[in-house]
Coordinates of C-alpha atoms in Angstrom, one line a residue:
M232 CA 0.0 0.0 0.0
I233 CA 0.9 3.7 -0.3
P234 CA 3.4 4.7 2.5
Y235 CA 1.7 7.8 3.8
E236 CA 3.8 10.3 5.7
G237 CA 2.2 11.3 9.0
R238 CA -1.6 11.8 9.6
V239 CA -3.5 12.2 6.4
F240 CA -6.7 14.3 6.2
R241 CA -9.4 14.6 3.5
P242 CA -12.8 16.2 3.1
P243 CA -15.8 13.9 4.0
S244 CA -16.8 13.8 0.4
E245 CA -13.4 12.1 -0.5
A246 CA -14.1 9.1 1.7
Y247 CA -13.8 6.7 -1.3
S248 CA -11.1 8.5 -3.2
L249 CA -7.5 7.3 -3.7
I250 CA -5.4 9.7 -1.7
V251 CA -1.9 10.5 -2.8
Q252 CA 0.3 13.1 -1.0
A253 CA 1.5 15.7 -3.6
T254 CA 2.8 17.8 -0.7
I255 CA 3.6 17.1 2.9
G256 CA 1.9 19.3 5.6
C257 CA 0.4 22.8 5.2
S258 CA 2.2 25.7 3.6
H259 CA 0.9 28.1 6.2
N260 CA 0.4 25.9 9.2
R261 CA 0.0 28.8 11.6
C262 CA -3.8 29.0 12.1
T263 CA -4.4 29.1 15.8
F264 CA -7.5 26.9 15.7
C265 CA -6.0 24.0 13.6
D266 CA -3.9 21.0 14.8
M267 CA -3.9 19.0 11.6
Y268 CA -0.4 19.4 10.3
K269 CA 1.6 20.7 13.3
E270 CA 4.0 17.7 13.3
K271 CA 5.0 18.2 9.7
R272 CA 7.3 20.6 8.0
F273 CA 5.9 21.6 4.7
R274 CA 7.5 20.5 1.5
V275 CA 6.5 19.7 -2.1
R276 CA 7.2 16.0 -2.8
R277 CA 9.5 15.1 -5.7
L278 CA 7.7 14.1 -8.8
E279 CA 9.4 10.6 -8.7
E280 CA 7.9 10.0 -5.2
V281 CA 4.4 11.0 -6.3
K282 CA 4.6 8.9 -9.4
A283 CA 5.8 5.9 -7.4
D284 CA 2.7 6.1 -5.1
F285 CA 0.5 6.2 -8.2
D286 CA 2.3 3.1 -9.5
L287 CA 1.6 1.3 -6.3
A288 CA -2.0 2.2 -6.5
R289 CA -2.3 1.2 -10.1
A290 CA -1.0 -2.3 -9.2
A291 CA -3.3 -2.6 -6.2
Y292 CA -6.6 -1.3 -7.6
Q293 CA -8.5 -2.4 -10.7
R294 CA -10.5 0.8 -10.9
V295 CA -10.0 4.2 -9.4
D296 CA -12.8 6.7 -10.0
R297 CA -11.7 9.5 -7.8
I298 CA -8.3 10.9 -6.7
F299 CA -7.6 13.4 -3.9
L300 CA -4.2 15.1 -3.9
A301 CA -3.1 15.7 -0.3
D302 CA -1.8 17.1 2.1
G303 CA -3.2 20.4 3.2
D304 CA -2.1 22.5 0.2
A305 CA -1.4 20.5 -2.9
L306 CA -1.9 23.6 -5.0
M307 CA 1.3 25.0 -3.6
C308 CA 3.1 22.8 -6.1
P309 CA 4.5 24.9 -8.9
A310 CA 2.0 24.9 -11.8
A311 CA 4.3 22.9 -14.1
H312 CA 4.9 20.3 -11.4
L313 CA 1.2 19.9 -10.7
A314 CA 0.5 19.7 -14.4
E315 CA 2.9 16.8 -14.7
I316 CA 1.2 15.0 -11.9
L317 CA -2.2 15.4 -13.6
R318 CA -0.8 14.2 -16.9
Y319 CA 0.5 11.1 -15.1
I320 CA -2.9 10.5 -13.5
R321 CA -4.5 10.7 -17.0
E322 CA -1.9 8.2 -18.3
K323 CA -2.2 5.7 -15.4
F324 CA -5.9 6.1 -14.5
P325 CA -7.8 6.8 -17.7
E326 CA -11.0 5.7 -15.9
C327 CA -10.6 8.4 -13.2
E328 CA -13.6 10.7 -13.2
R329 CA -12.3 13.5 -11.1
V330 CA -9.2 14.8 -9.3
T331 CA -9.5 17.2 -6.4
S332 CA -7.3 18.9 -3.8
Y333 CA -7.1 21.4 -0.9
G334 CA -5.9 24.8 -1.9
S335 CA -4.8 27.8 0.2
P336 CA -5.7 31.3 -1.0
K337 CA -1.9 32.0 -1.3
S338 CA -1.3 28.9 -3.5
I339 CA -4.0 30.0 -5.8
L340 CA -3.1 33.6 -6.0
V341 CA 0.5 33.0 -6.9
K342 CA -0.7 31.3 -10.1
T343 CA -1.9 33.0 -13.2
Q344 CA -5.4 32.5 -14.5
E345 CA -3.9 30.8 -17.5
E346 CA -2.1 28.3 -15.2
L347 CA -5.3 27.5 -13.4
N348 CA -7.1 27.1 -16.6
E349 CA -4.5 24.5 -17.8
L350 CA -4.8 22.6 -14.5
H351 CA -8.5 22.3 -15.0
E352 CA -8.0 21.2 -18.6
L353 CA -5.6 18.5 -17.4
G354 CA -8.2 17.1 -15.0
L355 CA -8.3 19.1 -11.7
E356 CA -12.0 19.3 -11.2
M357 CA -12.5 20.8 -7.8
V358 CA -10.6 22.8 -5.1
Y359 CA -11.5 22.8 -1.4
L360 CA -10.8 26.3 0.0
G361 CA -10.9 27.4 3.7
L362 CA -12.6 30.7 4.2
E363 CA -13.2 30.2 7.9
S364 CA -14.5 33.7 8.3
G365 CA -15.4 36.7 6.2
S366 CA -14.3 39.1 8.9
D367 CA -10.8 40.4 8.5
E368 CA -10.5 40.9 12.3
V369 CA -11.5 37.3 13.0
L370 CA -9.0 36.1 10.4
R371 CA -6.3 38.3 11.9
R372 CA -7.0 36.9 15.4
V373 CA -6.7 33.3 14.3
N374 CA -3.6 34.0 12.2
K375 CA -5.2 32.9 8.9
G376 CA -2.6 34.8 6.9
E377 CA -5.0 36.3 4.3
T378 CA -7.7 38.9 4.2
A379 CA -11.3 38.0 3.2
A380 CA -10.8 39.9 0.0
E381 CA -7.8 37.7 -0.9
I382 CA -9.7 34.5 -0.1
V383 CA -12.7 35.7 -2.2
R384 CA -10.4 36.6 -5.1
A385 CA -8.7 33.1 -4.9
G386 CA -12.2 31.4 -5.0
Q387 CA -13.2 33.5 -8.0
M388 CA -10.1 32.5 -9.9
V389 CA -10.8 28.8 -9.3
K390 CA -14.3 29.3 -10.6
A391 CA -13.1 31.3 -13.6
A392 CA -10.8 28.4 -14.5
G393 CA -13.9 26.2 -14.8
M394 CA -13.3 24.2 -11.6
K395 CA -15.9 23.6 -8.9
L396 CA -15.3 25.3 -5.6
S397 CA -16.0 23.9 -2.2
V398 CA -15.6 26.5 0.7
T399 CA -15.6 25.9 4.4
A400 CA -16.4 28.3 7.2
I401 CA -16.3 27.8 11.0
A402 CA -19.2 28.7 13.3
G403 CA -18.1 30.2 16.6
L404 CA -14.7 31.2 15.3
G405 CA -15.3 34.9 16.2
S406 CA -16.5 34.0 19.7
L407 CA -19.6 35.7 21.0
E408 CA -17.9 39.1 20.9
R409 CA -17.8 39.1 17.1
S410 CA -20.5 36.6 16.3
E411 CA -22.7 38.9 14.3
E412 CA -19.8 40.4 12.4
H413 CA -18.5 36.9 11.7
A414 CA -21.8 35.7 10.4
V415 CA -22.7 38.7 8.3
Q416 CA -19.2 39.1 6.7
T417 CA -18.9 35.3 6.1
A418 CA -22.2 35.4 4.3
R419 CA -21.0 38.4 2.2
A420 CA -17.8 36.6 1.2
L421 CA -19.6 33.4 0.3
S422 CA -22.1 35.4 -1.7
E423 CA -19.3 37.0 -3.7
M424 CA -17.7 33.6 -4.4
K425 CA -20.9 31.6 -5.0
P426 CA -19.2 28.3 -4.6
E427 CA -20.8 25.1 -5.7
Y428 CA -20.5 23.7 -2.2
I429 CA -20.5 25.4 1.2
G430 CA -19.5 23.4 4.3
L431 CA -20.2 25.0 7.7
L432 CA -18.3 23.4 10.6
T433 CA -18.5 24.4 14.3
L434 CA -15.4 25.2 16.3
L435 CA -14.4 22.2 18.5
F436 CA -11.3 21.6 20.6
E437 CA -9.8 18.1 20.7
L438 CA -6.0 18.3 20.4
P439 CA -4.0 21.2 21.8
T440 CA -3.9 24.4 19.7
P441 CA -3.0 28.0 20.5
L442 CA -6.8 28.9 20.4
M443 CA -7.6 26.0 22.8
R444 CA -5.0 27.3 25.2
D445 CA -6.6 30.8 25.0
W446 CA -9.9 29.1 25.9
E447 CA -8.4 27.2 28.8
E448 CA -6.8 30.3 30.2
G449 CA -10.0 32.4 29.8
R450 CA -8.9 34.6 26.9
F451 CA -11.4 33.0 24.4
Y452 CA -15.1 32.2 24.9
L453 CA -16.3 29.0 23.3
M454 CA -19.9 29.6 22.3
E455 CA -22.8 27.6 23.6
P456 CA -25.1 25.5 21.2
V457 CA -27.9 28.1 21.3
E458 CA -25.4 30.9 20.4
I459 CA -24.1 28.9 17.5
A460 CA -27.6 28.3 16.3
A461 CA -28.3 32.0 16.4
E462 CA -25.1 32.8 14.6
T463 CA -25.8 30.2 11.9
L464 CA -29.3 31.7 11.4
T465 CA -27.8 35.1 10.9
L466 CA -25.4 33.7 8.3
L467 CA -28.2 32.0 6.4
E468 CA -30.4 35.1 6.5
N469 CA -27.7 37.2 4.9
I470 CA -26.3 34.8 2.3
D471 CA -27.2 35.1 -1.4
S472 CA -25.5 32.2 -3.3
E473 CA -28.0 30.8 -5.7
G474 CA -27.4 27.1 -6.5
S475 CA -24.8 26.5 -3.8
V476 CA -25.2 23.2 -1.9
F477 CA -25.1 24.1 1.8
R478 CA -24.1 21.5 4.4
A479 CA -23.9 21.9 8.1
N480 CA -24.1 18.1 8.9
H481 CA -20.6 17.5 10.0
A482 CA -20.1 15.8 13.3
S483 CA -18.9 19.1 14.9
N484 CA -22.3 20.7 14.3
Y485 CA -25.0 21.0 16.9
V486 CA -27.9 21.1 14.4
N487 CA -27.8 19.2 11.1
L488 CA -28.7 21.3 8.1
A489 CA -28.6 20.4 4.4
G490 CA -30.1 22.1 1.4
T491 CA -29.6 24.1 -1.8
L492 CA -29.4 27.9 -1.7
N493 CA -31.4 30.0 -2.1
R494 CA -34.2 27.5 -2.5
D495 CA -34.0 25.8 0.8
R496 CA -32.8 28.7 2.9
E497 CA -36.1 29.3 4.6
S498 CA -36.6 25.6 5.6
M499 CA -33.0 25.6 7.1
C500 CA -33.7 28.8 8.9
A501 CA -37.0 27.4 10.2
R502 CA -35.1 24.4 11.7
L503 CA -32.7 26.8 13.5
R504 CA -35.6 28.8 14.9
E505 CA -37.1 25.6 16.2
A506 CA -33.7 24.8 17.8
L507 CA -33.7 28.2 19.4
A508 CA -37.2 27.6 20.7
G509 CA -36.1 24.3 22.2
K510 CA -38.0 22.1 19.7
V511 CA -34.9 20.6 18.1
R512 CA -32.4 18.8 20.3
F513 CA -28.8 19.9 19.9
R514 CA -26.1 17.2 19.3
S515 CA -24.6 16.1 22.6
E516 CA -21.0 17.0 23.2
A517 CA -20.3 13.3 23.6
F518 CA -21.1 12.7 19.9
R519 CA -19.4 15.7 18.4
A520 CA -16.1 15.2 16.5
R521 CA -13.8 17.2 14.4

């Protein structure tokens, strides 16, 4: 089997995808809420290493329909390097229906629109982009490393290349102090990108992070379920992203939501209002997971 380096993460929708590490770790790796790649030093893997993993997979699997390029920022590969990986996938796995990867705003913005267009033509079908918040102040506090405008521009470039865009945001990231600002500005940023998919997670501490330490020492307030529901309601009431599939059914969420915007917005808002009125039970902390 493929010899993965360290812990490997993938989006829930890539559960049945072949995962190959094009990079190791995360190119930024300084977000205060994230523990995913802290044990890794970022590097772009040599082309020979990546091809060797694909060779192992080809020998092991008769059919591969989906491929996810890991780790946290495969798009940080130089465009020519990533193009060669995509050509090798096309050669080795002609049956593959889609190739996807995580992409940081920075890794997208350092590429030209023409380079992104070529990557799509070579088979890169979708990019997963972390917005986290549309508030510049919240982004600054969690050391995201980019402004909301930069993240929006990166998402728009992905879509202009013909790729699908999946964007994540994190409820509770601004704490109660900036909850409304976080919700309204995140809705604005999502509306400007109009991604095909929106995934809303809820802030949860499991392994140590700088933000978890702030919470433990009383410098950060972790919002209660009813406060998260109110924040999510504000976000949905302010978003305008026709056709975006909206999901808040991750194990971190207190209330499961799923629908297509803007069509299903009111039904999702109604469920949140029921939760706020005590008519929908919040997910127990014992059953939440990151």
